[in-house]
mmCIF file of C-alpha atoms in Angstrom:
data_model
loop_
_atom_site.group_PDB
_atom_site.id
_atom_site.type_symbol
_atom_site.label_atom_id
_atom_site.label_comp_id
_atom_site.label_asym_id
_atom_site.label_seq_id
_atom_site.Cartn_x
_atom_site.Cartn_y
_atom_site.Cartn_z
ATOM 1 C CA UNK A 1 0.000 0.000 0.000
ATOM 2 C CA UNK A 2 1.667 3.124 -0.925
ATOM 3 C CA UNK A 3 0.388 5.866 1.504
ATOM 4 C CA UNK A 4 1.175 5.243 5.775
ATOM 5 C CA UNK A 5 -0.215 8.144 7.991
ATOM 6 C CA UNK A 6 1.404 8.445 11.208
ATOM 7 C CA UNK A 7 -0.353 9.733 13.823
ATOM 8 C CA UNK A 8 -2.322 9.136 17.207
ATOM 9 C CA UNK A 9 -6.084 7.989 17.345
ATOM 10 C CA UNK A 10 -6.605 11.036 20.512
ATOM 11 C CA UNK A 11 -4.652 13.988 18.755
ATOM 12 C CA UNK A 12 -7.287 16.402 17.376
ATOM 13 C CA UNK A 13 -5.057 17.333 14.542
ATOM 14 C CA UNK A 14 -4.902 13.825 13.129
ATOM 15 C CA UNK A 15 -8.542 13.009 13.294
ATOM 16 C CA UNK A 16 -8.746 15.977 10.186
ATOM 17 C CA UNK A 17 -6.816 13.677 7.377
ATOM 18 C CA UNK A 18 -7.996 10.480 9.421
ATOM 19 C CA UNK A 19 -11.842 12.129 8.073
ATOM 20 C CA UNK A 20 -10.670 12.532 4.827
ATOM 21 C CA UNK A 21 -9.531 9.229 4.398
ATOM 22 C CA UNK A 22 -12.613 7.755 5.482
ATOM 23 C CA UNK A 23 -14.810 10.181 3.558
ATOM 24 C CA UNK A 24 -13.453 8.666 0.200
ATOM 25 C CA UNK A 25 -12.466 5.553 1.513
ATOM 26 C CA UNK A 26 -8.481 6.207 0.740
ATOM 27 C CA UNK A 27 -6.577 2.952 1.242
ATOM 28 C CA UNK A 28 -3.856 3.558 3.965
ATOM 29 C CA UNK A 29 -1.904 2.436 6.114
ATOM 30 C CA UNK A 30 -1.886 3.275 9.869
ATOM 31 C CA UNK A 31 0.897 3.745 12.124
ATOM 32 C CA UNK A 32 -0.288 4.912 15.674
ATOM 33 C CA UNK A 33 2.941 6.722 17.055
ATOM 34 C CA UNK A 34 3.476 6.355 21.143
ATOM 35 C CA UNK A 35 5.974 9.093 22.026
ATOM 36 C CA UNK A 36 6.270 7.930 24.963
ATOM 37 C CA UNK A 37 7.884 4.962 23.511
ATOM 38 C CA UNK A 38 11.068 4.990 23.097
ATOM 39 C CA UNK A 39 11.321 2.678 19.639
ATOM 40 C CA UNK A 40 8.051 4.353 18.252
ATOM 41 C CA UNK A 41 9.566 7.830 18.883
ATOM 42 C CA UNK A 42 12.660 7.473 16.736
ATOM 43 C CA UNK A 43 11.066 5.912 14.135
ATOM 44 C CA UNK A 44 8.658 8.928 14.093
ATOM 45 C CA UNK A 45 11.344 10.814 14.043
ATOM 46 C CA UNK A 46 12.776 9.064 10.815
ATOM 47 C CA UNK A 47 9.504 10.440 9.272
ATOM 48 C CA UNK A 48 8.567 13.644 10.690
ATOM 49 C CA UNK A 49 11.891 15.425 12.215
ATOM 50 C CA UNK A 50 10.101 17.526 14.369
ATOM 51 C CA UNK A 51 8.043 15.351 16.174
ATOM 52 C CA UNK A 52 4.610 16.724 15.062
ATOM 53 C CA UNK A 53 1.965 14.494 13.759
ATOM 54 C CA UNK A 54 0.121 13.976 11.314
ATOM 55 C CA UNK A 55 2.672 12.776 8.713
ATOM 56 C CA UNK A 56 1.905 11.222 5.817
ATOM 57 C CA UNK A 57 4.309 8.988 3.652
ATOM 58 C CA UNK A 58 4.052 8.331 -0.110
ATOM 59 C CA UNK A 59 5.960 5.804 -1.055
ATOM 60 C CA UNK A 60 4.681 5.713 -4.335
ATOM 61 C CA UNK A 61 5.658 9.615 -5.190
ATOM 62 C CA UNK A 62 8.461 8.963 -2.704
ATOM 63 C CA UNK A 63 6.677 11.825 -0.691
ATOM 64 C CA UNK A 64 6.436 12.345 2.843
ATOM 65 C CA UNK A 65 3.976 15.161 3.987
ATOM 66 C CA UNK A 66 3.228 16.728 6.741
ATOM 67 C CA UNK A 67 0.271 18.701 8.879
ATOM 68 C CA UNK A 68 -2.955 18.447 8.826
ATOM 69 C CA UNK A 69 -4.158 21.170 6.388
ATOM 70 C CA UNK A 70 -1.599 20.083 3.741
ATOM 71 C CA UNK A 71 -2.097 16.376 4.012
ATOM 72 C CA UNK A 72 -6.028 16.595 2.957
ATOM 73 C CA UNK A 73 -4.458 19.243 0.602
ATOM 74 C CA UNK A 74 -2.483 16.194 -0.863
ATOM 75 C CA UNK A 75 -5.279 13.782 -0.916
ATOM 76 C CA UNK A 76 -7.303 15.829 -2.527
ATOM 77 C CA UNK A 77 -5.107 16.510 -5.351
ATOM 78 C CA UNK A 78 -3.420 12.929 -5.753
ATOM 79 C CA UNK A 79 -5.558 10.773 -3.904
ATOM 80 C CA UNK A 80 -8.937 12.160 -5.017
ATOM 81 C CA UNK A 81 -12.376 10.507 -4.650
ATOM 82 C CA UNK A 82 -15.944 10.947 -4.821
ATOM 83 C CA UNK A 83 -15.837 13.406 -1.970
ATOM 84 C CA UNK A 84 -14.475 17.202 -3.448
ATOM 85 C CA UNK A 85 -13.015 17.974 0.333
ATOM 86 C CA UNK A 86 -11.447 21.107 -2.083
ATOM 87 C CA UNK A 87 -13.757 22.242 -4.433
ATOM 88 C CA UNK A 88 -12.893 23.182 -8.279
ATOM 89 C CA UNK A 89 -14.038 26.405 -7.717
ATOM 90 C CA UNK A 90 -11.685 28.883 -6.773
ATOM 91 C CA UNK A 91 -13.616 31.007 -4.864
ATOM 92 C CA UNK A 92 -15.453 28.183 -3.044
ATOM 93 C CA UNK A 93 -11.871 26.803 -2.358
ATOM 94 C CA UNK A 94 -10.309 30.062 -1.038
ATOM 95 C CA UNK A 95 -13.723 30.136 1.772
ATOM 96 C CA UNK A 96 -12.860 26.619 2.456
ATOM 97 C CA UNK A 97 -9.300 26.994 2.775
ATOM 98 C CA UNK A 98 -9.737 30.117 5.281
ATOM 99 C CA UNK A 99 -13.019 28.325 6.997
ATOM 100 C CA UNK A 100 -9.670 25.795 7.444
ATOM 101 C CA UNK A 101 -7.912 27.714 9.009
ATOM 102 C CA UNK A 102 -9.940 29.684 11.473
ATOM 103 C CA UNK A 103 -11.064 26.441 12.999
ATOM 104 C CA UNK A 104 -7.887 25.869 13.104
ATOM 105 C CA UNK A 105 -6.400 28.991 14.511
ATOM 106 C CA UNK A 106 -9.155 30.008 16.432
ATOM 107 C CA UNK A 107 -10.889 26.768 18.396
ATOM 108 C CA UNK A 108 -8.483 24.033 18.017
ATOM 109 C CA UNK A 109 -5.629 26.432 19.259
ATOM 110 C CA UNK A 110 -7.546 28.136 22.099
ATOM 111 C CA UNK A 111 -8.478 24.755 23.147
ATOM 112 C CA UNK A 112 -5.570 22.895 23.234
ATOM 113 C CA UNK A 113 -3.825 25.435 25.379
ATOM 114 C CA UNK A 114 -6.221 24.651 27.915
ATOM 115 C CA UNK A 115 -6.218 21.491 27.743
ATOM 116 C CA UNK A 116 -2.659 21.676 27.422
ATOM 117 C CA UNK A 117 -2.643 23.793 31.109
ATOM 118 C CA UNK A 118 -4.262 20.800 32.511
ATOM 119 C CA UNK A 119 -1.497 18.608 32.154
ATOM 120 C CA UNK A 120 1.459 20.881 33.506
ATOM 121 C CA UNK A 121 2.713 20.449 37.275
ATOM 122 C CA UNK A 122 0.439 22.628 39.444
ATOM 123 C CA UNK A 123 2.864 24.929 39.778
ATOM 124 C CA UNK A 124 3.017 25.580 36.439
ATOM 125 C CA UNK A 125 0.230 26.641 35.274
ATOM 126 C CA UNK A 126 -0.676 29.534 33.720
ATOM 127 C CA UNK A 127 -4.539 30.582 34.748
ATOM 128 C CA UNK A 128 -4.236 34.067 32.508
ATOM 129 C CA UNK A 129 -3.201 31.875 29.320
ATOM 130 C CA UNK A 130 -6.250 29.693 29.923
ATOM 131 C CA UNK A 131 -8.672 32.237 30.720
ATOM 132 C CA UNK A 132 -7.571 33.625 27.358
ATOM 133 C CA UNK A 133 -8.190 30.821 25.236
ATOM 134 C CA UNK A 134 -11.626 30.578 27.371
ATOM 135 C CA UNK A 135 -12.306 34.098 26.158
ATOM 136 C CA UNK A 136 -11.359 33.283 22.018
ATOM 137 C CA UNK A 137 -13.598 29.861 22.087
ATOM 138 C CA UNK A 138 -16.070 32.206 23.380
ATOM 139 C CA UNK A 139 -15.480 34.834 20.967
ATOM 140 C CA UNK A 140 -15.712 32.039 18.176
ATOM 141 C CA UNK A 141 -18.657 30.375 19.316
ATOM 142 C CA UNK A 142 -20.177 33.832 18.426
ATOM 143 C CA UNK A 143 -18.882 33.868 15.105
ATOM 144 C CA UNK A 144 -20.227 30.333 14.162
ATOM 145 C CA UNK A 145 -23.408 30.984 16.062
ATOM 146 C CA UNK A 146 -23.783 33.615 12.874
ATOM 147 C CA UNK A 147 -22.493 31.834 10.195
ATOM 148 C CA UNK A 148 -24.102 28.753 10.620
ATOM 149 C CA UNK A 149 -27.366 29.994 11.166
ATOM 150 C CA UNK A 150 -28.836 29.222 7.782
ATOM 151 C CA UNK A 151 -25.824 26.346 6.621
ATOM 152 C CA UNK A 152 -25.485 23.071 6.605
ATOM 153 C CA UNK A 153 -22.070 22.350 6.645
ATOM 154 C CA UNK A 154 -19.039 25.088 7.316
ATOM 155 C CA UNK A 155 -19.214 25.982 3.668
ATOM 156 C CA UNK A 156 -22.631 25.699 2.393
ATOM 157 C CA UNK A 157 -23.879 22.762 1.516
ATOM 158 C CA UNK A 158 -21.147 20.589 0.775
ATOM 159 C CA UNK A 159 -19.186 18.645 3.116
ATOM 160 C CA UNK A 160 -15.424 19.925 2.620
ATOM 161 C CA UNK A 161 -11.772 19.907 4.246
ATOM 162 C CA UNK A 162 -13.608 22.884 6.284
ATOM 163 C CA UNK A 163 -15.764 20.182 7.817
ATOM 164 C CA UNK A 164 -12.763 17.667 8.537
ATOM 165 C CA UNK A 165 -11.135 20.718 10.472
ATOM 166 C CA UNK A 166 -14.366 21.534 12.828
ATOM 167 C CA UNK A 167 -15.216 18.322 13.520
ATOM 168 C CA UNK A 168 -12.181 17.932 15.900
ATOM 169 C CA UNK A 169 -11.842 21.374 17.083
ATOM 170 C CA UNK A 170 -15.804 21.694 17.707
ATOM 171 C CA UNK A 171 -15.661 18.345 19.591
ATOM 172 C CA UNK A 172 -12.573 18.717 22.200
ATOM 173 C CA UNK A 173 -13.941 22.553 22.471
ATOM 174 C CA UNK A 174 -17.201 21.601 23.615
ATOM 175 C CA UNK A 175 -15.660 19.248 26.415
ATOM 176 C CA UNK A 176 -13.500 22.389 28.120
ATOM 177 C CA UNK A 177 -15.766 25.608 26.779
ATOM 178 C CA UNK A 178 -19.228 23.760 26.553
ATOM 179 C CA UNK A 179 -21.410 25.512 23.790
ATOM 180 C CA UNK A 180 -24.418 25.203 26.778
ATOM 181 C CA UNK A 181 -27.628 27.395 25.796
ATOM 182 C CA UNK A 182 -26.324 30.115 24.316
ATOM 183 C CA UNK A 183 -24.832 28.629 20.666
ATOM 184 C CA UNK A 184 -27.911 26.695 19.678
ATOM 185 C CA UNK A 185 -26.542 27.034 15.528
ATOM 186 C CA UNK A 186 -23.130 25.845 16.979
ATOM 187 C CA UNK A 187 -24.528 22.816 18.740
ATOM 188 C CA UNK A 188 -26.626 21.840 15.883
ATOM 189 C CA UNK A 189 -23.771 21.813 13.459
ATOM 190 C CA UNK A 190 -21.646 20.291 15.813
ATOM 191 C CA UNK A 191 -24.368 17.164 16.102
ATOM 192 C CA UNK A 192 -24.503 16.922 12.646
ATOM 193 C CA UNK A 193 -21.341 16.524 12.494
ATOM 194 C CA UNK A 194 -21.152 14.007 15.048
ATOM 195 C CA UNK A 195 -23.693 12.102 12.802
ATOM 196 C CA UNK A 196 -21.245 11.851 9.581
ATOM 197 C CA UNK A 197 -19.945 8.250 9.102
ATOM 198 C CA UNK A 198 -16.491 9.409 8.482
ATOM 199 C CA UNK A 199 -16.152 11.569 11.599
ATOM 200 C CA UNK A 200 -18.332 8.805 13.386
ATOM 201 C CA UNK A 201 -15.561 6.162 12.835
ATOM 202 C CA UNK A 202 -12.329 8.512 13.596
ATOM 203 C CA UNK A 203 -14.116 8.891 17.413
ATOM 204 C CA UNK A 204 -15.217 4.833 17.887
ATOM 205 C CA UNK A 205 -11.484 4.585 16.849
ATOM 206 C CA UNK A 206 -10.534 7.113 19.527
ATOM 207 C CA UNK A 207 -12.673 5.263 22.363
ATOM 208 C CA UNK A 208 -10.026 3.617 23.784
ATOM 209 C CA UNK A 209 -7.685 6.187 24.112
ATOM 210 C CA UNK A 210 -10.291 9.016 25.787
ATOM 211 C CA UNK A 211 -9.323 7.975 29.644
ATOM 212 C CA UNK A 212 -6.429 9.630 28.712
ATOM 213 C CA UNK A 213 -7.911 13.285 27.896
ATOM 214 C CA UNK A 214 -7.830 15.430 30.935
ATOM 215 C CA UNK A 215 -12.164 16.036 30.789
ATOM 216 C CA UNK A 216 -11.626 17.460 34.882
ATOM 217 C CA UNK A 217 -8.803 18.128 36.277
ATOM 218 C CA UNK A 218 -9.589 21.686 36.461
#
């Protein structure tokens, strides 16, 4: 099989290819890297010099990609299938390629530095940083709240790499900033979400691994 995609089954930035894979049924082959392991680290390594993950090999094009964005970017132009994660449309692709990146930037950021503040030493902490990120999810929520008010999907109507990106960051954000009462439009899109096979499968996958996510230690 020519393509591998290393990465772990809990990191939020790996379920985004992980759901384009699955939305066009790309053959792969998985590697689940354990950092923590010293053997599984330096091969990692090998691959992806700077330790981040996702990283995708092509043997094939004798290729080896990395993050998220740039993978499905890949896919999409290589790998392509049924599903147009990047539309033909230049203008449609330029709103899905920023919708990218501000759930990117703006909710899977914010929230991993709190969840990120829940694994340092207690007396490391940083409370400001964390009440921060609180305040951009927040400020976010309110942007989606308005943008998905009449939508279906991040985009329009068409499931797209937009999607694969929100799906993660939507998810993980709800369990440390809930959406509660006030982001009805959020909630809805996030359920829908929820309910797509592709992003269904990348979070049955992920069961296992959850006791590990810090849900409340603080």
């Amino acid at each position: 099989m020519s393509l591998t995609l290393h990465f772990h089954p809990l990191a939020s930035f790996c379920w985004k290819p992980l759901i384009a894979f699955y939305e066009n049924d790309t053959p792969f082959t998985p590697v689940i890297v354990d950092l923590g392991d010293e053997q599984s680290r330096a091969a990692f390594l090998k691959v992806s010099p700077t330790g981040k993950m996702p990283a995708l090999r092509d043997d094939a094009r004798d290729r080896t990609v990395l993050e998220s964005t740039i993978l499905i970017e890949y896919l999409a132009a290589y790998y392509p299938g049924p599903v147009d994660l990047i539309p033909a449309d230049t203008d449609l692709a330029i709103k899905v390629r920023q919708a990218d990146r501000f759930y990117d930037l703006y909710v899977q950021e914010p929230m991993q530095k709190i969840v990120g503040d829940r694994l340092r030493p207690k007396d490391k902490t940083d409370p400001f940083g964390v009440e921060q990120a609180r305040a951009q999810l927040r400020n976010s929520y309110e942007i989606i709240e308005q943008e998905m008010q009449e939508k279906t999907w991040a985009v329009g109507e068409t499931f797209t790499m937009a999607d694969c990106a929100a799906s993660p960051a939507l998810f993980y954000a709800n369990k440390v900033e809930p959406f509660g009462d006030k982001f009805p439009a959020v909630k809805r899109y996030h359920d829908r979400l929820l309910e797509r096979p592709a992003f269904a499968r990348v979070i049955d996958e992920a069961q296992p691994y959850f006791k590990f996510f810090p849900y409340n230690n603080g």
